[in-house]
Structures are given as structure tokens and as C-alpha cells.
Coordinates of C-alpha atoms and ligand atoms in Angstrom, one line a residue:
X133 CA -89.2 0.9 112.4
X134 CA -89.0 2.3 108.9
X135 CA -86.6 5.2 108.3
X136 CA -88.1 8.6 107.6
X137 CA -86.3 10.2 104.5
X138 CA -86.6 13.2 102.3
X139 CA -87.8 12.9 98.7
X140 CA -84.5 14.5 97.5
X141 CA -82.7 11.5 98.9
X142 CA -84.9 8.7 97.5
X143 CA -82.1 7.6 95.1
X144 CA -80.2 6.2 98.1
X145 CA -83.1 3.9 99.0
X146 CA -84.1 2.1 95.8
X147 CA -85.5 -1.3 96.7
X148 CA -86.0 -0.4 100.3
X149 CA -89.1 0.5 102.3
X150 CA -89.0 4.1 103.7
X151 CA -91.3 6.6 105.4
X152 CA -92.1 9.8 103.5
X153 CA -93.9 12.8 105.1
X154 CA -95.3 15.1 102.4
X155 CA -98.2 17.0 100.9
X156 CA -100.4 15.7 98.0
X157 CA -99.9 17.9 95.0
X158 CA -102.1 16.0 92.6
X159 CA -104.0 12.7 92.4
X160 CA -105.8 10.6 89.9
X161 CA -107.2 7.1 90.0
X162 CA -108.0 4.5 87.5
X163 CA -110.2 2.1 89.4
X164 CA -107.9 -0.2 91.2
X165 CA -104.8 2.0 91.2
X166 CA -104.3 5.5 92.3
X167 CA -101.4 7.9 91.5
X168 CA -100.5 10.7 93.9
X169 CA -97.9 13.4 93.3
X170 CA -96.2 14.1 96.5
X171 CA -93.9 16.9 97.6
X172 CA -92.1 17.3 100.9
X173 CA -90.5 20.6 99.9
X174 CA -87.2 18.9 99.1
X175 CA -88.5 17.3 95.8
X176 CA -91.4 15.7 94.1
X177 CA -92.2 12.1 93.4
X178 CA -95.1 9.8 92.4
X179 CA -96.7 7.5 94.9
X180 CA -98.6 4.5 93.6
X181 CA -101.5 3.0 95.6
X182 CA -102.6 -0.4 94.5
X183 CA -105.8 -1.9 95.7
X184 CA -104.4 -5.4 95.4
X185 CA -101.4 -4.5 97.6
X186 CA -103.1 -2.4 100.3
X187 CA -105.2 -3.5 103.3
X188 CA -108.9 -2.9 102.3
X189 CA -109.4 -0.2 105.0
X190 CA -106.3 1.7 103.7
X191 CA -107.5 1.5 100.1
X192 CA -110.9 2.8 101.2
X193 CA -109.2 5.6 103.2
X194 CA -107.1 6.6 100.2
X195 CA -110.2 7.8 98.5
X196 CA -110.6 10.7 101.0
X197 CA -107.5 12.4 99.6
X198 CA -107.7 16.0 98.6
X199 CA -105.2 18.6 97.2
X200 CA -102.6 19.6 99.8
X201 CA -103.6 16.9 102.3
X202 CA -100.6 16.2 104.5
X203 CA -99.7 12.5 104.7
X204 CA -97.3 10.0 106.0
X205 CA -96.7 6.9 103.7
X206 CA -94.6 3.9 104.1
X207 CA -93.5 2.7 100.7
X208 CA -90.9 0.8 98.7
X209 CA -88.7 3.0 96.5
X210 CA -88.4 2.1 92.8
X211 CA -86.5 4.0 90.0
X212 CA -88.6 5.3 87.2
X213 CA -87.9 3.0 84.2
X214 CA -87.0 5.9 81.9
X215 CA -86.3 9.1 83.9
X216 CA -84.1 10.1 86.8
X217 CA -87.1 10.0 89.0
X218 CA -88.2 7.7 91.8
X219 CA -91.6 6.1 92.5
X220 CA -93.1 4.9 95.7
X221 CA -95.2 1.7 96.0
X222 CA -97.3 2.5 99.0
X223 CA -98.0 -0.1 101.7
X224 CA -99.2 2.1 104.6
X225 CA -101.0 5.4 104.7
X226 CA -101.7 8.0 107.4
X227 CA -103.3 11.4 107.1
X228 CA -102.0 14.3 109.2
X229 CA -104.9 16.2 107.8
X230 CA -107.3 15.9 104.9
X231 CA -107.1 19.4 103.5
X232 CA -110.2 21.5 103.0
X233 CA -111.1 22.6 99.4
X234 CA -107.8 24.1 98.2
X235 CA -108.4 27.4 96.3
X236 CA -105.6 27.1 93.8
X237 CA -106.6 24.8 90.9
X238 CA -104.7 23.8 87.8
X239 CA -106.5 26.4 85.7
X240 CA -105.1 29.9 85.2
X241 CA -105.8 32.3 88.0
X242 CA -105.3 36.1 87.8
X243 CA -102.3 37.6 89.5
X244 CA -104.4 39.5 92.0
X245 CA -106.2 36.4 93.1
X246 CA -102.9 34.6 93.5
X247 CA -101.2 37.4 95.4
X248 CA -104.2 37.6 97.8
X249 CA -103.5 34.0 98.7
X250 CA -99.7 34.4 98.5
X251 CA -99.4 32.4 101.7
X252 CA -100.8 29.4 99.7
X253 CA -99.4 30.3 96.3
X254 CA -95.9 29.9 97.6
X255 CA -96.5 26.1 97.5
X256 CA -97.0 26.0 93.8
X257 CA -94.2 24.4 91.7
X258 CA -93.0 27.6 90.0
X259 CA -93.1 29.6 93.2
X260 CA -91.2 26.8 94.9
X261 CA -88.5 26.9 92.2
X262 CA -88.2 30.7 92.4
X263 CA -87.5 30.6 96.2
X264 CA -85.0 27.9 95.8
X265 CA -83.1 30.0 93.2
X266 CA -83.3 33.0 95.5
X267 CA -81.8 30.9 98.3
X268 CA -79.0 29.8 96.0
X269 CA -78.3 33.4 95.1
X270 CA -78.3 34.5 98.7
X271 CA -75.9 31.7 99.8
X272 CA -73.7 32.5 96.8
X273 CA -73.4 36.1 97.9
X274 CA -72.2 35.0 101.4
X275 CA -69.8 32.5 99.9
X276 CA -68.3 35.0 97.4
X277 CA -67.9 37.7 100.0
X278 CA -66.2 35.3 102.4
X279 CA -63.8 34.0 99.7
X280 CA -62.9 37.6 98.9
X281 CA -62.2 38.8 102.4
X282 CA -65.3 40.9 103.2
X283 CA -66.6 41.2 106.7
X284 CA -70.4 41.3 107.2
X285 CA -71.6 44.4 108.9
X286 CA -75.2 44.8 110.0
X287 CA -76.4 48.2 109.2
X288 CA -79.4 49.8 111.1
X289 CA -82.8 49.9 109.6
X290 CA -84.1 52.9 111.6
X291 CA -82.2 56.0 110.5
X292 CA -82.6 59.7 111.1
X293 CA -81.8 60.7 107.5
X294 CA -81.8 59.6 103.9
X295 CA -79.0 57.8 102.1
X296 CA -80.0 58.2 98.5
X297 CA -82.3 61.2 98.5
X298 CA -85.0 62.6 100.8
X299 CA -88.2 62.1 98.9
X300 CA -88.5 58.3 98.9
X301 CA -88.5 57.5 102.6
X302 CA -91.0 55.8 104.9
X303 CA -91.4 58.1 107.8
X304 CA -92.3 56.9 111.3
X305 CA -92.8 58.4 114.7
X306 CA -89.8 57.5 116.9
X307 CA -90.6 58.6 120.4
X308 CA -90.4 62.4 120.3
X309 CA -88.7 62.5 116.9
X310 CA -89.0 61.3 113.3
X311 CA -87.2 58.3 112.0
X312 CA -87.0 56.8 108.5
X313 CA -86.7 53.2 107.2
X314 CA -83.3 52.8 105.6
X315 CA -82.9 53.0 101.8
X316 CA -79.5 51.4 101.9
X317 CA -76.9 50.6 104.6
X318 CA -74.1 52.2 102.5
X319 CA -73.2 55.2 104.7
X320 CA -73.0 52.9 107.8
X321 CA -70.9 50.3 106.2
X322 CA -68.6 53.1 104.9
X323 CA -67.9 53.8 108.6
X324 CA -67.2 50.1 109.3
X325 CA -64.9 50.0 106.2
X326 CA -62.4 52.1 108.2
X327 CA -62.3 49.3 110.8
X328 CA -62.4 46.2 108.5
X329 CA -61.4 47.3 105.0
X330 CA -63.7 45.2 102.9
X331 CA -67.2 45.1 104.3
X332 CA -70.8 44.2 103.2
X333 CA -74.3 44.3 104.5
X334 CA -77.3 42.3 103.4
X335 CA -80.8 43.0 104.5
X336 CA -84.2 44.6 103.8
X337 CA -84.3 48.2 102.6
X338 CA -87.3 50.5 101.9
X339 CA -88.3 52.9 99.2
X340 CA -91.5 55.0 99.4
X341 CA -91.3 56.0 95.7
X342 CA -94.7 55.5 94.1
X343 CA -93.3 53.4 91.2
X344 CA -95.6 51.1 89.4
X345 CA -93.0 49.4 87.2
X346 CA -92.4 45.7 87.0
X347 CA -89.1 46.2 88.8
X348 CA -89.9 48.2 91.9
X349 CA -90.8 47.0 95.3
X350 CA -91.2 49.2 98.4
X351 CA -89.4 46.6 100.5
X352 CA -86.5 44.7 99.0
X353 CA -83.3 43.0 99.9
X354 CA -80.0 44.8 99.1
X355 CA -76.4 43.8 99.5
X356 CA -74.2 46.8 99.9
X357 CA -70.4 46.3 99.6
X358 CA -67.7 48.8 100.4
X359 CA -63.9 48.6 99.7
X360 CA -61.0 50.7 101.0
X361 CA -58.1 51.8 98.8
X362 CA -60.1 50.9 95.7
X363 CA -60.7 52.8 92.4
X364 CA -63.7 52.4 90.1
X365 CA -62.0 49.7 87.8
X366 CA -61.5 47.3 90.7
X367 CA -64.9 48.0 92.0
X368 CA -66.4 46.9 88.7
X369 CA -64.1 43.8 88.6
X370 CA -65.5 42.6 91.9
X371 CA -69.1 43.2 90.8
X372 CA -68.5 41.2 87.6
X373 CA -66.9 38.3 89.5
X374 CA -69.8 38.4 92.0
X375 CA -72.5 38.3 89.5
X376 CA -70.7 35.5 87.5
X377 CA -70.3 33.5 90.7
X378 CA -74.0 33.9 91.6
X379 CA -75.3 32.9 88.1
X380 CA -72.9 29.9 87.9
X381 CA -74.1 28.7 91.3
X382 CA -77.7 28.6 90.1
X383 CA -76.7 26.9 86.8
X384 CA -75.0 24.2 88.8
X385 CA -77.4 23.8 91.7
X386 CA -80.8 24.6 90.3
X387 CA -81.1 22.6 87.1
X388 CA -84.5 21.2 88.2
X389 CA -85.8 24.6 89.3
X390 CA -84.7 26.3 86.0
X391 CA -86.5 23.5 84.1
X392 CA -89.7 24.0 86.1
X393 CA -89.5 27.7 85.3
X394 CA -88.9 26.9 81.6
X395 CA -85.9 29.2 81.8
X396 CA -83.9 29.3 78.6
X397 CA -80.4 28.9 80.1
X398 CA -78.4 29.9 77.1
X399 CA -78.3 33.6 78.0
X400 CA -77.2 32.7 81.5
X401 CA -74.4 30.5 80.1
X402 CA -72.9 33.6 78.5
X403 CA -71.9 34.8 82.0
X404 CA -68.3 33.5 81.5
X405 CA -67.7 36.2 78.8
X406 CA -66.4 39.6 79.9
X407 CA -69.2 42.1 80.7
X408 CA -69.5 44.9 78.2
X409 CA -68.8 48.5 79.3
X410 CA -70.1 51.8 77.9
X411 CA -70.2 55.3 79.2
X412 CA -73.4 57.1 79.8
X413 CA -72.6 59.4 76.9
X414 CA -72.2 56.4 74.5
X415 CA -75.4 54.9 75.9
X416 CA -77.3 58.2 75.2
X417 CA -76.0 58.5 71.7
X418 CA -77.0 54.9 70.9
X419 CA -80.4 55.4 72.5
X420 CA -81.1 58.6 70.6
X421 CA -80.3 56.8 67.3
X422 CA -82.7 54.1 68.3
X423 CA -85.7 56.2 69.0
X424 CA -85.4 57.3 72.6
X425 CA -86.1 60.9 73.6
X426 CA -83.4 60.8 76.3
X427 CA -81.3 64.0 76.6
X428 CA -77.5 64.2 77.1
X429 CA -77.8 64.8 80.9
X430 CA -80.8 62.7 81.6
X431 CA -80.9 59.5 83.8
X432 CA -81.6 56.4 81.8
X433 CA -85.3 55.6 82.1
X434 CA -86.6 52.0 82.7
X435 CA -87.4 51.8 79.0
X436 CA -83.9 53.0 77.9
X437 CA -82.3 50.5 80.2
X438 CA -84.5 47.8 78.8
X439 CA -83.7 48.6 75.2
X440 CA -79.9 48.8 75.9
X441 CA -79.9 45.5 77.8
X442 CA -81.7 43.8 74.8
X443 CA -78.7 44.6 72.6
X444 CA -76.3 42.5 74.5
X445 CA -76.3 38.9 75.5
X446 CA -74.5 39.5 78.8
X447 CA -74.7 42.2 81.6
X448 CA -73.5 45.7 80.6
X449 CA -71.9 48.4 82.8
X450 CA -73.0 51.9 82.1
X451 CA -70.4 54.3 83.6
X452 CA -69.9 58.0 84.2
X453 CA -73.5 59.3 84.6
X454 CA -74.2 63.0 84.9
X455 CA -73.6 64.1 88.5
X456 CA -77.0 65.7 88.7
X457 CA -78.9 62.4 88.4
X458 CA -76.8 60.6 91.0
X459 CA -76.4 60.7 94.8
X460 CA -74.4 63.4 96.7
X461 CA -71.6 61.0 97.8
X462 CA -70.4 60.0 94.3
X463 CA -67.0 61.3 93.4
X464 CA -66.7 63.5 90.3
X465 CA -64.8 62.4 87.3
X466 CA -61.5 64.4 87.3
X467 CA -61.8 64.5 83.5
X468 CA -65.3 65.9 83.4
X469 CA -66.6 67.6 86.6
X470 CA -70.2 67.3 85.4
X471 CA -70.0 63.5 85.6
X472 CA -69.4 61.0 88.4
X473 CA -67.2 57.9 88.7
X474 CA -70.0 55.5 88.9
X475 CA -71.6 52.5 87.1
X476 CA -74.9 50.8 86.9
X477 CA -74.9 47.1 85.9
X478 CA -77.7 46.3 83.5
X479 CA -78.8 42.7 83.3
X480 CA -79.4 41.5 79.7
X481 CA -82.7 40.3 78.1
X482 CA -84.4 43.6 78.9
X483 CA -84.0 43.3 82.7
X484 CA -82.0 46.5 83.3
X485 CA -80.3 47.7 86.5
X486 CA -79.4 45.1 89.1
X487 CA -76.4 46.9 90.7
X488 CA -75.7 50.6 91.3
X489 CA -72.2 51.6 92.5
X490 CA -69.6 54.3 92.6
X491 CA -66.3 55.8 93.8
X492 CA -67.2 57.8 96.9
X493 CA -66.1 61.4 97.5
X494 CA -63.3 61.2 100.0
X495 CA -62.4 64.8 100.4
X496 CA -63.9 66.5 103.4
X497 CA -64.4 70.0 101.9
X498 CA -65.9 68.7 98.6
X499 CA -68.2 66.3 100.4
X500 CA -69.4 69.1 102.7
X501 CA -70.1 71.3 99.7
X502 CA -72.1 68.4 98.1
X503 CA -74.2 68.0 101.3
X504 CA -74.9 71.7 101.2
X505 CA -75.7 71.7 97.5
X506 CA -78.2 68.8 98.0
X507 CA -79.7 70.7 100.9
X508 CA -79.3 67.8 103.2
X509 CA -79.5 68.4 107.0
X510 CA -75.8 69.0 107.9
X511 CA -76.3 68.0 111.5
X512 CA -77.3 64.5 110.5
X513 CA -74.3 64.1 108.2
X514 CA -71.6 65.2 110.7
X515 CA -70.7 61.7 111.6
X516 CA -70.4 60.8 107.9
X517 CA -68.2 63.8 107.3
X518 CA -66.0 62.6 110.2
X519 CA -65.0 59.6 108.0
X520 CA -63.3 62.1 105.7
X521 CA -61.4 63.7 108.6
X522 CA -59.7 60.7 110.3
X523 CA -57.7 58.7 107.7
X524 CA -59.8 59.2 104.6
X525 CA -58.9 56.9 101.7
X526 CA -60.0 56.4 98.1
X527 CA -62.9 54.0 98.3
X528 CA -66.0 52.7 96.5
X529 CA -68.7 50.2 96.7
X530 CA -72.0 49.1 95.2
X531 CA -75.5 47.8 96.0
X532 CA -77.0 44.8 94.5
X533 CA -80.8 44.3 94.5
X534 CA -81.6 40.6 95.2
X535 CA -85.1 40.6 93.7
X536 CA -83.8 42.1 90.4
X537 CA -81.2 39.3 90.3
X538 CA -83.8 36.6 91.0
X539 CA -86.2 38.1 88.4
X540 CA -83.5 38.0 85.7
X541 CA -82.0 34.6 86.6
X542 CA -85.5 33.0 86.8
X543 CA -86.8 34.9 83.7
X544 CA -89.7 36.4 85.6
X545 CA -92.0 39.0 84.1
X546 CA -92.3 41.0 87.3
X547 CA -90.1 41.4 90.4
X548 CA -93.0 40.8 92.7
X549 CA -92.8 37.0 92.4
X550 CA -89.1 37.0 93.4
X551 CA -89.8 37.8 97.1
X552 CA -92.0 35.6 99.3
X553 CA -94.3 38.4 100.5
X554 CA -94.0 41.4 98.1
X555 CA -94.6 44.9 99.3
X556 CA -95.6 47.4 96.5
X557 CA -97.7 50.6 96.5
X558 CA -100.7 48.3 96.0
X559 CA -99.9 45.6 98.4
X560 CA -99.2 45.2 102.1
X561 CA -101.0 41.9 102.6
X562 CA -100.7 39.0 103.3
Ligands
LIG72 O1 -79.1 52.1 92.8 P1 -79.5 52.1 94.3 O2 -80.5 53.1 94.7 O3 -78.1 52.3 95.1 C1 -78.0 52.5 96.4 O4 -78.9 52.5 97.2 C2 -76.6 52.6 96.8 N1 -76.5 53.2 98.2 C3 -76.0 51.3 96.8 C4 -74.5 51.3 97.2 O5 -73.7 51.9 96.5 N2 -74.1 50.7 98.3 O6 -80.0 50.6 94.6 C5 -79.1 49.5 94.5 C6 -79.9 48.4 93.8 C7 -80.4 48.7 92.4 O7 -79.4 48.5 91.4 C8 -81.5 47.7 92.2 O8 -81.0 46.4 91.9 C9 -82.1 47.6 93.6 O9 -81.0 48.1 94.5 N3 -83.3 48.5 93.8 C10 -84.5 48.0 93.9 N4 -85.0 46.8 93.8 C11 -86.4 46.6 93.9 N5 -87.2 47.6 94.1 C12 -86.7 48.9 94.2 N6 -87.6 49.9 94.4 C13 -85.3 49.1 94.0 N7 -84.6 50.2 94.1 C14 -83.3 49.8 93.9
LIG73 MG1 -79.5 52.9 91.0

């Protein structure tokens, strides 16, 4: 019996006969010899079918091949004479299925066409590479959090109230009452922080904002982290180390994928340098000098973030935003009560915000006042206020958007390709 192996492991079998189970990604023939490009999801390789070396009925059968046909071949492994690639000299062939006419051809298709057949588009080389990078980033988050003593806490998705603000929630009927899909697990992991100290969650969150930008999804994956006995400077330090760890993991583990994506890796290699920090006030003054209409106490618009993040070759922290543009739970700056102790991390190359974080208000009376000022339903926030009643501590945390990270690291135009099945205001299918 020939051993079944993955394409990624072919290097271990040079000179031997192995079985490969894969899909046909491309094929061409020059009379007596046919070349098939195979992928089994772990890697790609070329299979060579030679009329002289195949049984006549197999050679005949090989002509039925079509794009995406699923096959089993028995073949001898050879190393490509010039490149670090392996070739298969096929001796046996079996079709699991000869695929029907595959709708994705080599020619350029429009984005809507491709998104309508996202279930098939995921097989394309670039889409394959993106999901592999996403996987590396996800695993890197878990590794980093484990190394740094964080406990994973699973926050609920069905919630009775908003975390970030009340206007952007998906509402649903929950028996006799109304529930909302969670925007962020933050408030819940704050509760768990009092039991475990350093905690994080990682899961899908939902925003009903009708944003049409290239960086907004209605469903995306967020990692929230929360740390007890921590001030803003240490919060930023952890974020910087996390992002550096994630990017370095991709640079190490996804060379092939980055090459497929034609990603210029020079900007990613800057990640070892310290991240730049500027205050919101400094950012505004720079932006005003560079043609933005932003006012002193405005939030940074997507365009502003883009401009700022083009000026540096590494991520930038923008700190101390005006309190009025940020969430109710952020702690005020003792040196300027109109500002909060917060930071957004902007990815370079025009990508903009990938992390939002802050020091949390830890005083019961002030937090109560903020909840009232924001006209939030006090009844729903009683449990959250309790956390400031029983052993309150200085604490802070942040939320990292996975798709924004994937888009930046892969160099994607739009965040929609960074998630397998994107949900936007225009798209709920497939
Ligand atoms: O800045 P945001 O809204 O922060 C929070 O939700 C906090 N509760 C997080 C915390 O402190 N624990 O969102 C965090 C990150 C953003 O920086 C961005 O990367 C991503 O989530 N994000 C989105 N990604 C895709 N589509 C959207 N509509 C996004 N909104 C936010
Ligand atoms: Mg934000």
C-alpha cells in the first residue's frame, strides 16, 4: 500500500512513491504529456502525466480532467531542478469527482460576482493565503495571551444593553423582551478580571452602523483584554508587544502566503522598532496643517487616520481623545477633565485603527454620573456598577479587531476579504 501524504510534506518523500489526495487547480497538455497543478489545501505542486509511463486507459481518462476535479494520484516525488518545489510523476489516477464547469476562471472577475460565490472563491490562491495568515494571527493571539498570564473568558453574545453606545446594535426578540447582539465583551470580562486578574475574550461581535467604508463589517472578530492594577502606559506596552508578536509570527510562518499576496514585507519588518505615540491634540494640529477640516474636539475620521498612518512606517498610538467622542466607561485624564486616558492604535500604510483601548473609570460615583450623562438605562448597568463597589481597582484594557489586522498584514484593499464570509450592510449571503 502506498502511503497517503500531504503536499506540504512532499520534501520528506523525494524518490518515493506516495498517494496524494487533492484538487486540480490548473491543467495543460502538450500532446503526450500533461501538467496538472494540484492543491490539497496544505500546499501546491505540479503533477506530470506522461503517456509513455501511464496505462493506456489511465492516459485516456486523464483527458476528462476539469478545474477543481477531486483526485487521488499515486506518484513518485521529485525535487524541482531549480526551485524549492516538488513534482509528482503520476503512475495511477482516480477521480473522486470530475467537477462541473467551474465558474471562476483565470480572467478578472468583478468583486460582486466573486462575493456571490464566496463559497467557491475561498479556494483561490490569494483567498487561501489570506485565511492562512488569519489563522496564524489567531493562534498568535492565544500564544501571546497564554505566555503573558491571561485567562480566556467567554463573554455572552446575547446582551440586554449596549457596551459602546446605543445606536449601533442589532436588536432581536428574546421571548418577551428585547435583546441585542454584543458589540464587545469588554464589560463582561471586566467582571471576570476581579476573579482572574488578566483576562481576554475572543469572538464575533456585531455593529449595526451603516458604514460603507473599506474597514467596516457588521460582524467581525474582536479580542478584548482587561488587566487589573494597570495604568495606561502598561496597557499600551502590552498592546505593542502583542501586535509585534502577531506580525513576527506571520513573517516567520507565512512566507509563501505573503509571496502569493505580493505583500511588500519591508513595512512589516519595521515592527521591531518602538511604536510612535502622539496625543490627539498633536494629531489634530498636524492634520489641520495638512489640509484636514478636523476641529480640536472631533474624533479622527477614517480619512484623518489614513493620512496620519501614512506618515509613519510603524503603528502609531494616538492618546488622550476628547471625552465626548469616546465611551462612557473611559477614565478622565486628571490633567485635563475634557479628555480621557485612552489610545487608539493606528496601523501604518494608511490602514488606521486596529485597536481601541483605555483606562476604565473605577470610581463608583463618577461612573454612575457618566451612565446618567450618557442616558444609559441605569437598571441594566447595576451589575457593572457593582464592580466599583466590591474591591474596585485601577484597570484598563483594549479591543483588537482581527479583520483590520488581517487586512493590514496581508495588504488588502478592503476588510471584507479578511473574513471567510463577510457581513456588511450590503451582504448577508452566502
Ligand atoms: O474601538 P472599539 O469600538 O472598542 C471597543 O469595542 C472596546 N469595548 C474594546 C475594549 O476596550 N475592550 O473596537 C475595537 C476594535 C477597533 O479598533 C477595530 O479594530 C475593530 O474593533 N472594529 C471593527 N472591525 C471591523 N468592522 C467594524 N465595524 C469595527 N468596529 C470596530
Ligand atoms: Mg474605536
